[in-house]
Structures are given as structure tokens and as C-alpha cells.
mmCIF file of C-alpha atoms in Angstrom:
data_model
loop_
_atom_site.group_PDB
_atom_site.id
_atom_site.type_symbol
_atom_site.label_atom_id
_atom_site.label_comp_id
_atom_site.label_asym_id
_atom_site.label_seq_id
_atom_site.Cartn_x
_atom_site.Cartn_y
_atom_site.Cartn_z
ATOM 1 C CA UNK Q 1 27.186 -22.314 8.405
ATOM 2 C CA UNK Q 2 28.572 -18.826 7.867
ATOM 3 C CA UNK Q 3 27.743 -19.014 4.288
ATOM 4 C CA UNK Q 4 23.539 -19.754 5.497
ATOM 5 C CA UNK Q 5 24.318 -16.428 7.306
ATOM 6 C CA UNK Q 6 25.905 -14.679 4.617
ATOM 7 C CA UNK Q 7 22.976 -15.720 2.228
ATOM 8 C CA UNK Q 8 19.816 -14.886 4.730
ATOM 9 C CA UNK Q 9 21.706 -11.540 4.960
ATOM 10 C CA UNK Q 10 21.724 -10.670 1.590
ATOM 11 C CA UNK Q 11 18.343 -12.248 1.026
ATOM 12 C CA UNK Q 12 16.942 -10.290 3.649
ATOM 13 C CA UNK Q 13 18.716 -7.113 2.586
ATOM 14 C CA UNK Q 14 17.205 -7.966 -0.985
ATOM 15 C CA UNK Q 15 13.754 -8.342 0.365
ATOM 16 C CA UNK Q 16 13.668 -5.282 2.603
ATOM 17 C CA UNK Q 17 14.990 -2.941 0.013
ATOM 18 C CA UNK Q 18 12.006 -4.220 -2.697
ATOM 19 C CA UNK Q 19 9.800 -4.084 -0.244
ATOM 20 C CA UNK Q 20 10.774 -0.364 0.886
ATOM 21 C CA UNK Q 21 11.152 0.831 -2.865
ATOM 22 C CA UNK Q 22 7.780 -0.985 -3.595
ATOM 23 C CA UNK Q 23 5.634 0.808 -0.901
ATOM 24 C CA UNK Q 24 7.601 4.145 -1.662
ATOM 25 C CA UNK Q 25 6.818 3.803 -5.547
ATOM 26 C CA UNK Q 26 3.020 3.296 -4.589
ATOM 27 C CA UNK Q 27 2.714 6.145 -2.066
ATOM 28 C CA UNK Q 28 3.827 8.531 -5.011
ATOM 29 C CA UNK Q 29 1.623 6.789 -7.264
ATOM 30 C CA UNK Q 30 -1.166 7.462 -5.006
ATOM 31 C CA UNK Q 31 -0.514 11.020 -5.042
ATOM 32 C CA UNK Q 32 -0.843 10.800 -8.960
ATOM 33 C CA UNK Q 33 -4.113 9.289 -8.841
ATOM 34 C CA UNK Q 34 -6.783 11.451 -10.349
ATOM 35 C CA UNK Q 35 -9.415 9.692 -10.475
ATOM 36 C CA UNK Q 36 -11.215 8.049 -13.273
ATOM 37 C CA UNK Q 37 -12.072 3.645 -13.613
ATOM 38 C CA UNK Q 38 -8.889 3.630 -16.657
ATOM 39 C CA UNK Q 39 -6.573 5.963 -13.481
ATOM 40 C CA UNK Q 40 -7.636 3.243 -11.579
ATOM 41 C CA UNK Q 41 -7.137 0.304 -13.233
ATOM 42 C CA UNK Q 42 -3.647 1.522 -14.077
ATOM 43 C CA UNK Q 43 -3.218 2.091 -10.493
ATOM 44 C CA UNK Q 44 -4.136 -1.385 -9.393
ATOM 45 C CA UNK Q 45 -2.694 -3.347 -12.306
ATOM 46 C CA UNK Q 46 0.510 -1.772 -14.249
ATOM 47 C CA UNK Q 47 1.538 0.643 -11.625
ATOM 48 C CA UNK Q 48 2.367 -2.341 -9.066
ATOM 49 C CA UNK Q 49 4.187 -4.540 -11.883
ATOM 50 C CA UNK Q 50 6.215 -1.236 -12.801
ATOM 51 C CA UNK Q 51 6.736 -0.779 -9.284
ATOM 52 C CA UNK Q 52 8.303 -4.345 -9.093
ATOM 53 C CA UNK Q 53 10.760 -3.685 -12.203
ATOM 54 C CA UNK Q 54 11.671 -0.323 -10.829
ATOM 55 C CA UNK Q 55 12.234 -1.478 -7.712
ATOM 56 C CA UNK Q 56 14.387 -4.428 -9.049
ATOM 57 C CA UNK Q 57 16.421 -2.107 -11.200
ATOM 58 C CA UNK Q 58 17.178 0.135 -8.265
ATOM 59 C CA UNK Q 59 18.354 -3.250 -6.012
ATOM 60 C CA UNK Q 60 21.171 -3.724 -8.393
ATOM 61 C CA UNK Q 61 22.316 0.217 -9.860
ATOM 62 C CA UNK Q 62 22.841 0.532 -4.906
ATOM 63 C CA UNK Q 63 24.118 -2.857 -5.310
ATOM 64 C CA UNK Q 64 27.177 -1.832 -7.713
ATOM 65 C CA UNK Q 65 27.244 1.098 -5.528
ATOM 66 C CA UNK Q 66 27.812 -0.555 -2.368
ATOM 67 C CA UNK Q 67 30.126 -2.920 -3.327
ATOM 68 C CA UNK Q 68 33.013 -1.559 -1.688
ATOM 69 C CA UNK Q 69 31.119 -2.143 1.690
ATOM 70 C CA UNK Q 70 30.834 -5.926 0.638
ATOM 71 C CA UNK Q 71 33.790 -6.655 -0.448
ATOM 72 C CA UNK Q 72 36.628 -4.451 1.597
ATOM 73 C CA UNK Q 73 36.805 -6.502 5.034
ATOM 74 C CA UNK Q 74 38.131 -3.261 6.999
ATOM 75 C CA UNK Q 75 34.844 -1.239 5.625
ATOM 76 C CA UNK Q 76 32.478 -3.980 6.164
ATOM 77 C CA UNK Q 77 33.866 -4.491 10.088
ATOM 78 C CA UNK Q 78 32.936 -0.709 10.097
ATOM 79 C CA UNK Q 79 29.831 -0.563 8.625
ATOM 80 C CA UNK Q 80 28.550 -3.338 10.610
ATOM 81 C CA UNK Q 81 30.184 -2.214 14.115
ATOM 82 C CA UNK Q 82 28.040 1.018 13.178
ATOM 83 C CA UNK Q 83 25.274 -0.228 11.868
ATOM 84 C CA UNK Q 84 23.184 2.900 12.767
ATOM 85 C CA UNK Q 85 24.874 4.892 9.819
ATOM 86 C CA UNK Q 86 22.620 2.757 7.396
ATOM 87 C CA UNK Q 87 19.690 3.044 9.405
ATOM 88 C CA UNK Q 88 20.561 7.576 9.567
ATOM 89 C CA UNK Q 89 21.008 7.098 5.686
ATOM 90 C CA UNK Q 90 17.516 5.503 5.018
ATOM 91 C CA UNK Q 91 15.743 7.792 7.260
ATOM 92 C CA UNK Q 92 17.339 10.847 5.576
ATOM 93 C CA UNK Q 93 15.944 9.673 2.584
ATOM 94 C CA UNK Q 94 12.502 9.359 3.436
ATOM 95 C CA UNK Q 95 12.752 12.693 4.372
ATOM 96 C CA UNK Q 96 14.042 13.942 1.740
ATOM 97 C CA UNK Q 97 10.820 11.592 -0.068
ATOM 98 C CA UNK Q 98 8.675 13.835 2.516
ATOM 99 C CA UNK Q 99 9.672 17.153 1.864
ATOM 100 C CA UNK Q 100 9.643 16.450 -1.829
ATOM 101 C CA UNK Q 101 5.956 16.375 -1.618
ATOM 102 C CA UNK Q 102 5.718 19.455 0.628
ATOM 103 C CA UNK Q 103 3.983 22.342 -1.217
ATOM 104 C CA UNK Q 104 6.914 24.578 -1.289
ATOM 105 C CA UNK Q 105 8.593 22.122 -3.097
ATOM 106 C CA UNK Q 106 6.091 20.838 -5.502
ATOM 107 C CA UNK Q 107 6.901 21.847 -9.238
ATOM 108 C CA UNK Q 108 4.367 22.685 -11.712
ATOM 109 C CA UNK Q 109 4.130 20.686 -14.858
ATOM 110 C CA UNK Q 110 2.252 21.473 -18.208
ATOM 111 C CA UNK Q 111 1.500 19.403 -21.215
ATOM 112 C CA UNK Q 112 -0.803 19.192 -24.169
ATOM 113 C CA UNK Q 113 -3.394 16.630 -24.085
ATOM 114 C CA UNK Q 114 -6.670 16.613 -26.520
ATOM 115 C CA UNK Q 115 -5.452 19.972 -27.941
ATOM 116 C CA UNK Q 116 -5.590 21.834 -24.184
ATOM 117 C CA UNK Q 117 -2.500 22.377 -21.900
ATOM 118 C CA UNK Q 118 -2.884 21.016 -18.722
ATOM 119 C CA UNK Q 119 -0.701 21.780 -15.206
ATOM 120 C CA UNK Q 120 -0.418 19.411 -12.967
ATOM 121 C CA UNK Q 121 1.975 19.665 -9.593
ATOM 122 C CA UNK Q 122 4.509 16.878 -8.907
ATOM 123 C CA UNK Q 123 6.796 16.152 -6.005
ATOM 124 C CA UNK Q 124 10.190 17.578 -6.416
ATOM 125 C CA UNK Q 125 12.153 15.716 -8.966
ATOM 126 C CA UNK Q 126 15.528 16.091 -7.576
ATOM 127 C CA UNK Q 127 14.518 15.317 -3.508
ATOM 128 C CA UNK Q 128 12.183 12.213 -4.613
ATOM 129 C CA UNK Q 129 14.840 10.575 -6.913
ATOM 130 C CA UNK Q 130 17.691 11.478 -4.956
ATOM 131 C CA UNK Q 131 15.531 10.254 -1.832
ATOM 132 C CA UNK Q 132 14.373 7.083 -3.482
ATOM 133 C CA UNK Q 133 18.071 5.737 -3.961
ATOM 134 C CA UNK Q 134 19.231 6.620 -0.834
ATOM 135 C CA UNK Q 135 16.500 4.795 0.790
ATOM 136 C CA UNK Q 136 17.527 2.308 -1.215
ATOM 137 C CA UNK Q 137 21.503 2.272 -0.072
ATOM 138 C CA UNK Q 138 20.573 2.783 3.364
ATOM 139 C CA UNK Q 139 18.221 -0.505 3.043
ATOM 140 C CA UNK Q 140 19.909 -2.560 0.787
ATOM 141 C CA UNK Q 141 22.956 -2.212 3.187
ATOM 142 C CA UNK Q 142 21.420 -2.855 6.168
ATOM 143 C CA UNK Q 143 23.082 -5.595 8.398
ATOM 144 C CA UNK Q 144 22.567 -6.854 11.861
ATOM 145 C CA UNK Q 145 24.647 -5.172 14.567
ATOM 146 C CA UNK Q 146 27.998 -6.778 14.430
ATOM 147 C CA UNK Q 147 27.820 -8.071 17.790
ATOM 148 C CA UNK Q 148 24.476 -9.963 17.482
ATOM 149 C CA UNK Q 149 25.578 -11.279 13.956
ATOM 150 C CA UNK Q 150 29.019 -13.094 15.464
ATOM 151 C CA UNK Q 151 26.832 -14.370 18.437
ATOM 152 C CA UNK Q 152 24.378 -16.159 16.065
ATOM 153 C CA UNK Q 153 27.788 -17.354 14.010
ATOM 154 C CA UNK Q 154 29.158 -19.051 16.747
ATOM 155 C CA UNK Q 155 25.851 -20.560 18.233
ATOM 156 C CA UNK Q 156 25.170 -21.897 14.232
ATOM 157 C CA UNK Q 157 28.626 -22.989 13.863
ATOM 158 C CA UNK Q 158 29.325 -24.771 17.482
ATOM 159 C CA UNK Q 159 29.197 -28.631 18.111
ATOM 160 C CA UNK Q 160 27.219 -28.840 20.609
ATOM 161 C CA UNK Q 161 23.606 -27.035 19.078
ATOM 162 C CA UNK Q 162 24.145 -29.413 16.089
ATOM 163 C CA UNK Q 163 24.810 -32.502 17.976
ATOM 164 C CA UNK Q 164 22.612 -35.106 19.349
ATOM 165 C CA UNK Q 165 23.379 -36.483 22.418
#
């Protein structure tokens, strides 16, 4: 039974990682969008689909990263007894996601396109990336408070819920 628990964990930590990455990848996206039927087409087709990959990608780089929570029992018993630390890490990097698109912190970027240079302002580079994978640690690593996760354990695993009578 503890393995069922140890797999709808990860699952769930799986799921509400992509999901976070997903809608954070689509929020900048939507800042990009400049208009235009081929803008929006790529918006509604490609950029979801690269959203997916990226968002994938990112699930196992924090994955390697976090190992060391997973697999040392002494860290793990701490980082679920405070389980807040992962929720404080996530939150810090939505702000930092926030501020990135603050216009103080906007950066100016110019290319060439059709022979003229163009500027265009993007979100910070260093507080949006940076932001975006610790997001992603603080999600991926999210568990149920330690307490509520050995009370289901020994409800799932006792006799008596599993037994008829």
C-alpha cells in the first residue's frame, strides 16, 4: 500500500509541476503576442506543444536536482515535517516570474528583420529563468504534510478498512 502512496505522490508532484510550468510558459507567451492571424496561430498551436516539451524537460533537469531529498531518509523526514519550505520556494519564484516582467526590469532587445532593426522589450532573462526552475523545485517537491501522509499510510495499510466483515 505504501508503494500506491509513494506513486500518487510522485504522480501528483509530476502533474502539478507540468501543469505550473505549462500555465507559466503561456502567460509569458502571452506577453509576446503581437498580434497578427500567423502570431496567433503560433500562439494557439506550436507555442502550447513547446510549452509541453519545455515543461517536460524542466520536470526531469529539478528532478536530478532534487534527488538528494528523495533518496536521503533524514532529508526527506525534514522536508516533509516542513513542508512549507517547498511551498516559500515556489512562491519566491513566481515572484521573481513577476518582477521579471516589471518595467524596471524589462530589457530591450534589437534584431534585423526584412532589412530594418527592430526593439522589442522582454522580461528579465535572468529573474524569469531563474524563477521558472525554482517554481519548478518548489513544485516538483511538493509533498503532503508529514503528519497527514502517515495518517493516510496507516488507514491504507490497516486490516480492518480492507476487510469485509
Amino acid at each position: 500500500m505504501t508503494r500506491i502512496i509513494k506513486i500518487a505522490t510522485i504522480l501528483f508532484q509530476v502533474g502539478l509541476t507540468i501543469g505550473t510550468t505549462f500555465i507559466l510558459y503561456m502567460l509569458f507567451a502571452m506577453f509576446d503576442y503581437q498580434g497578427g492571424f500567423a502570431n496567433f496561430v503560433g500562439l494557439t498551436l506550436f507555442q502550447p506543444i513547446l510549452a509541453i516539451l519545455i515543461s517536460i524537460l524542466t520536470v526531469i533537469v529539478c528532478g536530478f536536482v532534487g534527488l538528494p531529498i528523495r533518496l536521503n531518509n533524514r532529508l526527506n523526514t525534514w522536508w516533509r515535517t516542513h513542508f512549507y519550505v517547498s511551498i516559500l520556494i515556489g512562491f519566491l519564484g513566481l515572484v521573481a516570474c513577476a518582477i521579471s516582467l516589471m518595467p524596471g526590469f524589462v530589457e530591450e532587445v534589437t534584431y534585423r528583420m526584412d532589412g530594418m532593426d527592430m526593439t522589442q522589450t522582454v522580461p528579465n532573462r535572468i529573474l524569469s529563468i531563474s524563477g521558472w526552475f525554482v517554481v519548478a523545485i518548489g513544485t516538483l517537491h511538493t509533498y503532503l504534510p508529514k503528519f497527514i501522509q502517515d495518517r493516510l499510510e496507516s488507514l491504507l495499510t490497516s486490516k480492518s478498512v480492507w476487510t469485509t466483515k
